[in-house]
mmCIF file of C-alpha atoms in Angstrom:
data_model
loop_
_atom_site.group_PDB
_atom_site.id
_atom_site.type_symbol
_atom_site.label_atom_id
_atom_site.label_comp_id
_atom_site.label_asym_id
_atom_site.label_seq_id
_atom_site.Cartn_x
_atom_site.Cartn_y
_atom_site.Cartn_z
ATOM 1 C CA MET H 1 -10.292 -22.196 -9.619
ATOM 2 C CA ASN H 2 -6.926 -20.268 -8.851
ATOM 3 C CA PHE H 3 -9.243 -17.388 -7.824
ATOM 4 C CA LEU H 4 -11.076 -19.622 -5.042
ATOM 5 C CA VAL H 5 -7.433 -20.928 -3.968
ATOM 6 C CA ASN H 6 -5.693 -17.148 -3.404
ATOM 7 C CA ALA H 7 -9.716 -16.188 -1.564
ATOM 8 C CA ILE H 8 -9.380 -18.896 0.632
ATOM 9 C CA VAL H 9 -5.303 -18.344 1.536
ATOM 10 C CA LEU H 10 -6.281 -14.662 1.866
ATOM 11 C CA PHE H 11 -8.849 -15.687 4.713
ATOM 12 C CA VAL H 12 -6.276 -18.025 6.713
ATOM 13 C CA PHE H 13 -4.011 -15.413 6.364
ATOM 14 C CA PHE H 14 -6.324 -13.198 7.366
ATOM 15 C CA VAL H 15 -8.004 -14.456 10.556
ATOM 16 C CA ILE H 16 -4.181 -16.095 11.889
ATOM 17 C CA PHE H 17 -3.543 -11.849 11.635
ATOM 18 C CA PHE H 18 -6.475 -11.580 13.524
ATOM 19 C CA VAL H 19 -5.770 -13.784 16.538
ATOM 20 C CA ILE H 20 -2.030 -12.371 16.816
ATOM 21 C CA ALA H 21 -3.480 -8.500 17.030
ATOM 22 C CA GLN H 22 -6.182 -9.987 19.643
ATOM 23 C CA ILE H 23 -3.318 -11.548 21.901
ATOM 24 C CA LYS H 24 -0.834 -8.210 21.535
ATOM 25 C CA LYS H 25 -4.415 -5.920 21.967
ATOM 26 C CA ASN H 26 -3.428 -3.779 18.657
ATOM 27 C CA ASN H 27 -5.589 -4.126 15.559
ATOM 28 C CA GLY H 28 -3.497 -1.454 13.779
ATOM 29 C CA LEU H 29 -1.409 -4.580 13.056
ATOM 30 C CA ALA H 30 -3.265 -5.654 10.332
ATOM 31 C CA ASP H 31 -1.745 -3.109 8.391
ATOM 32 C CA MET H 32 1.848 -5.487 8.662
ATOM 33 C CA ALA H 33 -0.818 -7.600 7.073
ATOM 34 C CA TRP H 34 -1.813 -5.392 4.392
ATOM 35 C CA GLY H 35 1.641 -5.658 2.483
ATOM 36 C CA LEU H 36 2.412 -9.498 2.916
ATOM 37 C CA GLY H 37 -0.978 -10.230 1.864
ATOM 38 C CA PHE H 38 -0.197 -9.282 -1.955
ATOM 39 C CA VAL H 39 3.064 -11.269 -1.033
ATOM 40 C CA VAL H 40 0.864 -14.680 -0.271
ATOM 41 C CA VAL H 41 -1.481 -14.088 -3.234
ATOM 42 C CA ALA H 42 1.386 -13.468 -5.675
ATOM 43 C CA LEU H 43 3.346 -16.251 -4.641
ATOM 44 C CA THR H 44 -0.014 -18.785 -4.207
ATOM 45 C CA SER H 45 -1.477 -18.061 -7.918
ATOM 46 C CA ILE H 46 1.873 -18.770 -9.818
ATOM 47 C CA ILE H 47 2.490 -21.494 -7.446
ATOM 48 C CA TYR H 48 -0.677 -23.079 -7.672
ATOM 49 C CA SER H 49 -1.321 -22.284 -11.679
ATOM 50 C CA GLY H 50 2.556 -23.139 -12.866
ATOM 51 C CA ASN H 51 2.255 -19.691 -14.743
ATOM 52 C CA TYR H 52 6.289 -18.767 -14.510
ATOM 53 C CA THR H 53 6.194 -17.030 -17.688
ATOM 54 C CA LEU H 54 8.623 -13.137 -17.799
ATOM 55 C CA SER H 55 5.336 -11.063 -16.917
ATOM 56 C CA ALA H 56 4.052 -13.962 -13.965
ATOM 57 C CA LEU H 57 7.839 -14.114 -12.442
ATOM 58 C CA VAL H 58 8.416 -10.080 -12.828
ATOM 59 C CA ILE H 59 5.521 -9.173 -11.245
ATOM 60 C CA THR H 60 5.326 -11.832 -8.415
ATOM 61 C CA PHE H 61 9.526 -10.460 -7.719
ATOM 62 C CA LEU H 62 8.050 -7.100 -7.167
ATOM 63 C CA VAL H 63 5.365 -7.496 -5.660
ATOM 64 C CA MET H 64 8.072 -9.356 -3.195
ATOM 65 C CA ILE H 65 9.785 -6.631 -2.967
ATOM 66 C CA TRP H 66 7.844 -4.293 -1.980
ATOM 67 C CA GLY H 67 5.139 -6.439 0.328
ATOM 68 C CA PHE H 68 8.460 -7.784 2.825
ATOM 69 C CA ARG H 69 9.854 -4.088 3.226
ATOM 70 C CA LEU H 70 6.226 -2.504 3.630
ATOM 71 C CA PHE H 71 5.612 -5.592 6.620
ATOM 72 C CA PHE H 72 9.042 -5.507 8.033
ATOM 73 C CA PHE H 73 9.625 -1.529 7.972
ATOM 74 C CA ILE H 74 5.447 -1.341 9.770
ATOM 75 C CA GLY H 75 6.097 -4.604 12.156
ATOM 76 C CA LEU H 76 9.308 -3.166 12.782
ATOM 77 C CA ARG H 77 7.557 0.409 14.198
ATOM 78 C CA ASN H 78 4.447 -1.132 15.525
ATOM 79 C CA TRP H 79 5.130 -4.318 16.935
ATOM 80 C CA ASN H 80 5.327 -3.308 20.430
ATOM 81 C CA LYS H 81 3.643 0.080 20.400
ATOM 82 C CA PRO H 82 -0.023 1.392 21.614
ATOM 83 C CA GLU H 83 -2.189 0.903 18.662
ATOM 84 C CA ASP H 84 -2.252 3.499 15.875
ATOM 85 C CA PHE H 85 -4.835 6.172 16.554
ATOM 86 C CA ARG H 86 -7.114 5.455 13.526
ATOM 87 C CA TYR H 87 -7.747 2.153 15.161
ATOM 88 C CA VAL H 88 -8.459 3.618 18.893
ATOM 89 C CA ASP H 89 -10.978 6.272 17.025
ATOM 90 C CA MET H 90 -12.879 3.237 15.414
ATOM 91 C CA ARG H 91 -13.006 0.960 18.894
ATOM 92 C CA ASN H 92 -14.343 4.386 20.287
ATOM 93 C CA LYS H 93 -16.801 4.794 17.156
ATOM 94 C CA TRP H 94 -17.419 1.322 17.750
ATOM 95 C CA LYS H 95 -18.127 2.170 21.638
ATOM 96 C CA THR H 96 -18.084 -2.051 22.104
ATOM 97 C CA ASN H 97 -14.950 -4.215 22.769
ATOM 98 C CA ILE H 98 -16.233 -6.492 21.536
ATOM 99 C CA PRO H 99 -13.517 -8.685 18.365
ATOM 100 C CA LEU H 100 -15.923 -9.818 15.640
ATOM 101 C CA LYS H 101 -16.633 -6.325 15.082
ATOM 102 C CA ALA H 102 -12.755 -5.628 14.448
ATOM 103 C CA PHE H 103 -12.970 -9.508 12.618
ATOM 104 C CA PHE H 104 -15.222 -8.277 9.579
ATOM 105 C CA LYS H 105 -14.442 -4.651 9.723
ATOM 106 C CA VAL H 106 -10.555 -4.275 9.640
ATOM 107 C CA PHE H 107 -9.148 -7.962 9.035
ATOM 108 C CA VAL H 108 -12.217 -9.293 7.157
ATOM 109 C CA LEU H 109 -12.673 -6.040 4.640
ATOM 110 C CA GLN H 110 -8.856 -5.079 3.991
ATOM 111 C CA GLY H 111 -8.760 -8.949 2.721
ATOM 112 C CA ILE H 112 -11.328 -7.932 0.397
ATOM 113 C CA LEU H 113 -9.502 -4.665 -0.252
ATOM 114 C CA LEU H 114 -6.119 -6.882 -1.302
ATOM 115 C CA TYR H 115 -8.422 -9.032 -3.660
ATOM 116 C CA ILE H 116 -9.621 -7.012 -5.219
ATOM 117 C CA ILE H 117 -6.477 -4.224 -5.368
ATOM 118 C CA SER H 118 -4.123 -8.389 -6.661
ATOM 119 C CA LEU H 119 -6.214 -8.847 -9.361
ATOM 120 C CA PRO H 120 -3.350 -7.853 -11.795
ATOM 121 C CA ILE H 121 -1.415 -10.083 -10.221
ATOM 122 C CA GLN H 122 -3.850 -12.610 -10.500
ATOM 123 C CA LEU H 123 -4.804 -12.568 -13.818
ATOM 124 C CA VAL H 124 -0.750 -12.109 -14.729
ATOM 125 C CA ASN H 125 -0.096 -15.352 -12.903
ATOM 126 C CA LEU H 126 -3.225 -17.012 -14.329
ATOM 127 C CA ASN H 127 -3.106 -16.817 -17.914
ATOM 128 C CA PRO H 128 -0.255 -17.664 -19.661
ATOM 129 C CA THR H 129 1.879 -15.064 -21.861
ATOM 130 C CA THR H 130 4.371 -15.385 -25.052
ATOM 131 C CA PHE H 131 6.741 -12.372 -25.420
ATOM 132 C CA THR H 132 6.111 -12.263 -29.939
ATOM 133 C CA ASN H 133 7.851 -8.968 -30.176
ATOM 134 C CA ASN H 134 9.752 -5.943 -28.766
ATOM 135 C CA GLN H 135 6.616 -4.671 -28.141
ATOM 136 C CA ASN H 136 5.840 -6.905 -25.422
ATOM 137 C CA TYR H 137 9.559 -6.105 -23.835
ATOM 138 C CA LEU H 138 8.572 -2.396 -24.561
ATOM 139 C CA VAL H 139 5.518 -2.322 -22.192
ATOM 140 C CA LEU H 140 7.419 -4.701 -19.485
ATOM 141 C CA ILE H 141 10.618 -2.013 -18.744
ATOM 142 C CA LEU H 142 7.873 0.826 -19.059
ATOM 143 C CA GLY H 143 6.037 -0.713 -16.043
ATOM 144 C CA VAL H 144 9.355 -1.757 -14.162
ATOM 145 C CA ILE H 145 10.658 1.942 -14.971
ATOM 146 C CA LEU H 146 7.679 3.265 -14.056
ATOM 147 C CA TRP H 147 7.476 0.956 -10.166
ATOM 148 C CA LEU H 148 10.637 1.686 -10.107
ATOM 149 C CA VAL H 149 9.907 5.144 -8.963
ATOM 150 C CA GLY H 150 7.225 4.506 -7.117
ATOM 151 C CA PHE H 151 9.389 2.087 -5.242
ATOM 152 C CA TYR H 152 12.439 5.104 -4.408
ATOM 153 C CA PHE H 153 9.060 7.578 -3.437
ATOM 154 C CA GLU H 154 7.704 5.165 -1.060
ATOM 155 C CA ALA H 155 10.974 3.747 0.530
ATOM 156 C CA VAL H 156 13.075 6.503 0.502
ATOM 157 C CA GLY H 157 10.039 8.428 2.187
ATOM 158 C CA ASP H 158 9.351 6.191 4.575
ATOM 159 C CA ALA H 159 13.524 6.624 6.058
ATOM 160 C CA GLN H 160 13.355 10.448 5.212
ATOM 161 C CA MET H 161 10.193 10.648 8.012
ATOM 162 C CA LYS H 162 11.569 7.825 10.203
ATOM 163 C CA ARG H 163 14.967 9.681 10.157
ATOM 164 C CA PHE H 164 13.186 12.989 10.795
ATOM 165 C CA LYS H 165 11.182 11.766 14.102
ATOM 166 C CA LYS H 166 14.198 10.071 15.419
ATOM 167 C CA ASN H 167 15.702 13.097 16.157
ATOM 168 C CA PRO H 168 14.526 14.910 19.174
ATOM 169 C CA GLU H 169 14.988 18.201 17.802
ATOM 170 C CA ASN H 170 12.175 17.765 15.566
ATOM 171 C CA LYS H 171 9.641 17.187 18.233
ATOM 172 C CA GLY H 172 6.603 19.392 17.179
ATOM 173 C CA LYS H 173 7.892 20.543 13.626
ATOM 174 C CA ILE H 174 6.942 19.144 10.426
ATOM 175 C CA MET H 175 8.519 17.509 7.899
ATOM 176 C CA GLN H 176 9.237 19.694 4.843
ATOM 177 C CA SER H 177 12.392 18.176 3.634
ATOM 178 C CA GLY H 178 14.348 15.620 1.296
ATOM 179 C CA LEU H 179 10.827 14.095 -0.753
ATOM 180 C CA TRP H 180 8.391 16.055 1.702
ATOM 181 C CA LYS H 181 9.414 19.257 -0.234
ATOM 182 C CA TYR H 182 7.825 18.321 -2.987
ATOM 183 C CA THR H 183 4.709 16.086 -2.045
ATOM 184 C CA ARG H 184 2.838 16.274 1.780
ATOM 185 C CA HIS H 185 2.844 12.159 1.388
ATOM 186 C CA PRO H 186 5.430 11.144 -0.652
ATOM 187 C CA ASN H 187 5.078 7.160 0.525
ATOM 188 C CA TYR H 188 1.262 7.214 -0.727
ATOM 189 C CA PHE H 189 1.853 8.510 -4.634
ATOM 190 C CA GLY H 190 4.825 5.820 -4.691
ATOM 191 C CA GLU H 191 2.703 2.940 -3.231
ATOM 192 C CA THR H 192 -0.415 4.461 -6.203
ATOM 193 C CA LEU H 193 2.936 4.717 -9.049
ATOM 194 C CA MET H 194 3.432 0.924 -7.941
ATOM 195 C CA TRP H 195 0.588 -0.405 -8.897
ATOM 196 C CA TRP H 196 -0.404 1.101 -11.922
ATOM 197 C CA ALA H 197 2.889 0.238 -12.571
ATOM 198 C CA ILE H 198 1.928 -4.025 -11.878
ATOM 199 C CA TRP H 199 -0.944 -3.436 -14.281
ATOM 200 C CA ILE H 200 0.863 -2.002 -16.901
ATOM 201 C CA VAL H 201 3.108 -5.160 -16.549
ATOM 202 C CA SER H 202 0.101 -7.091 -16.730
ATOM 203 C CA LEU H 203 -0.538 -5.698 -20.356
ATOM 204 C CA SER H 204 2.824 -6.873 -21.471
ATOM 205 C CA GLY H 205 1.837 -10.373 -22.406
ATOM 206 C CA PHE H 206 -0.974 -8.582 -25.198
ATOM 207 C CA VAL H 207 -3.839 -10.469 -23.019
ATOM 208 C CA LEU H 208 -7.880 -8.367 -23.791
ATOM 209 C CA PHE H 209 -8.828 -10.426 -20.565
ATOM 210 C CA ASN H 210 -5.767 -8.780 -17.762
ATOM 211 C CA VAL H 211 -7.349 -4.875 -19.150
ATOM 212 C CA ILE H 212 -10.547 -6.067 -16.322
ATOM 213 C CA GLY H 213 -6.951 -5.849 -14.168
ATOM 214 C CA ILE H 214 -7.195 -1.529 -13.573
ATOM 215 C CA ILE H 215 -9.791 -2.092 -11.088
ATOM 216 C CA GLY H 216 -6.622 -2.949 -8.753
ATOM 217 C CA PRO H 217 -4.841 0.396 -9.412
ATOM 218 C CA LEU H 218 -8.076 2.489 -9.378
ATOM 219 C CA LEU H 219 -9.626 1.229 -6.195
ATOM 220 C CA ILE H 220 -5.921 1.621 -4.228
ATOM 221 C CA THR H 221 -5.657 5.266 -5.772
ATOM 222 C CA TYR H 222 -9.251 5.747 -5.058
ATOM 223 C CA LEU H 223 -8.641 4.415 -1.508
ATOM 224 C CA LEU H 224 -5.540 6.461 -0.635
ATOM 225 C CA LEU H 225 -6.651 9.678 -2.096
ATOM 226 C CA TYR H 226 -10.207 9.923 -0.729
ATOM 227 C CA VAL H 227 -10.545 7.462 2.273
ATOM 228 C CA SER H 228 -7.803 6.190 4.089
ATOM 229 C CA GLY H 229 -4.990 7.716 3.402
ATOM 230 C CA VAL H 230 -4.402 11.132 2.691
ATOM 231 C CA PRO H 231 -7.357 12.666 4.337
ATOM 232 C CA LEU H 232 -6.844 10.662 7.544
ATOM 233 C CA LEU H 233 -3.664 12.485 7.923
ATOM 234 C CA GLU H 234 -5.201 15.762 6.715
ATOM 235 C CA LYS H 235 -7.618 15.429 9.727
ATOM 236 C CA LYS H 236 -4.871 14.907 12.195
ATOM 237 C CA TYR H 237 -3.348 17.610 11.390
ATOM 238 C CA LYS H 238 -5.705 20.479 10.353
ATOM 239 C CA ASP H 239 -5.376 22.459 13.296
ATOM 240 C CA ASN H 240 -1.853 22.748 13.170
ATOM 241 C CA PRO H 241 -0.265 25.922 12.185
ATOM 242 C CA LEU H 242 2.717 24.783 10.928
ATOM 243 C CA PHE H 243 1.542 22.204 8.450
ATOM 244 C CA GLN H 244 -0.978 24.428 7.473
ATOM 245 C CA GLU H 245 1.481 26.733 6.457
ATOM 246 C CA TYR H 246 3.678 23.328 5.229
ATOM 247 C CA ALA H 247 0.035 22.547 2.788
ATOM 248 C CA LYS H 248 -0.442 26.108 1.655
ATOM 249 C CA LYS H 249 3.390 25.785 -1.029
ATOM 250 C CA THR H 250 3.272 21.754 -1.245
ATOM 251 C CA SER H 251 1.863 19.593 -3.594
ATOM 252 C CA VAL H 252 -1.076 17.393 -1.996
ATOM 253 C CA PHE H 253 -0.251 14.279 -3.619
ATOM 254 C CA ILE H 254 1.876 14.776 -7.100
ATOM 255 C CA PRO H 255 5.256 15.789 -6.739
ATOM 256 C CA MET H 256 6.242 19.742 -7.515
ATOM 257 C CA PRO H 257 8.270 22.150 -6.775
ATOM 258 C CA PRO H 258 6.947 24.355 -4.105
ATOM 259 C CA LYS H 259 4.964 27.648 -4.422
ATOM 260 C CA LYS H 260 6.602 30.852 -3.765
ATOM 261 C CA SER H 261 5.665 32.310 -0.298
ATOM 262 C CA ARG H 262 4.641 35.494 -0.988
#
């Protein structure tokens, strides 16, 4: 029943954001809903089930930190800015301004993806777990450490890029310092790592059923690597010679030492 409650709450949540986006005439505000949507799922599931076990509390806390940070970061950046190029391209492809098309192809679709990716959260918050030995704590600690590494890459990577873009001297240049020296997409790498970490934390109670939550990190990894993350930005800069030079020496995703110029 809790799975259905989460679905209903999430649907209402995205309807609200859809209405706001139409008022602002900016479907890019769906990006604001992304991080906050996971917070909604985490809080809804843990409160509705009343399952306040250690693993459930840890996962809910981690998701809230990540979700609120992303919500405010994207919100402050996008609230009064023009619609993101990705959503402009979508409008051009649709060749129509009918709002319902955006509702189903942007907001409902994003809600479905969010629901699937959040499976590790829902499973933990639904299945009470008891920590009986040190192995439980070791798995949980491993997951938290990996999450912290992922959070560092996403949050610091975003901050470094924001600072870079604010400097007028960098106009037309490509960010190549800080974390961006080791990966072309530190924020996407960080987000992916955090979701794998969340899944690992969900296994700390050794509830066998929670293993199926691996669908979540697998889906977000696929989306960021092959659909909506890396490919779109790589395509945006495919004709930029500075970016292409940067790409020759910098790992596309997993942080690696930069290749030496020949």
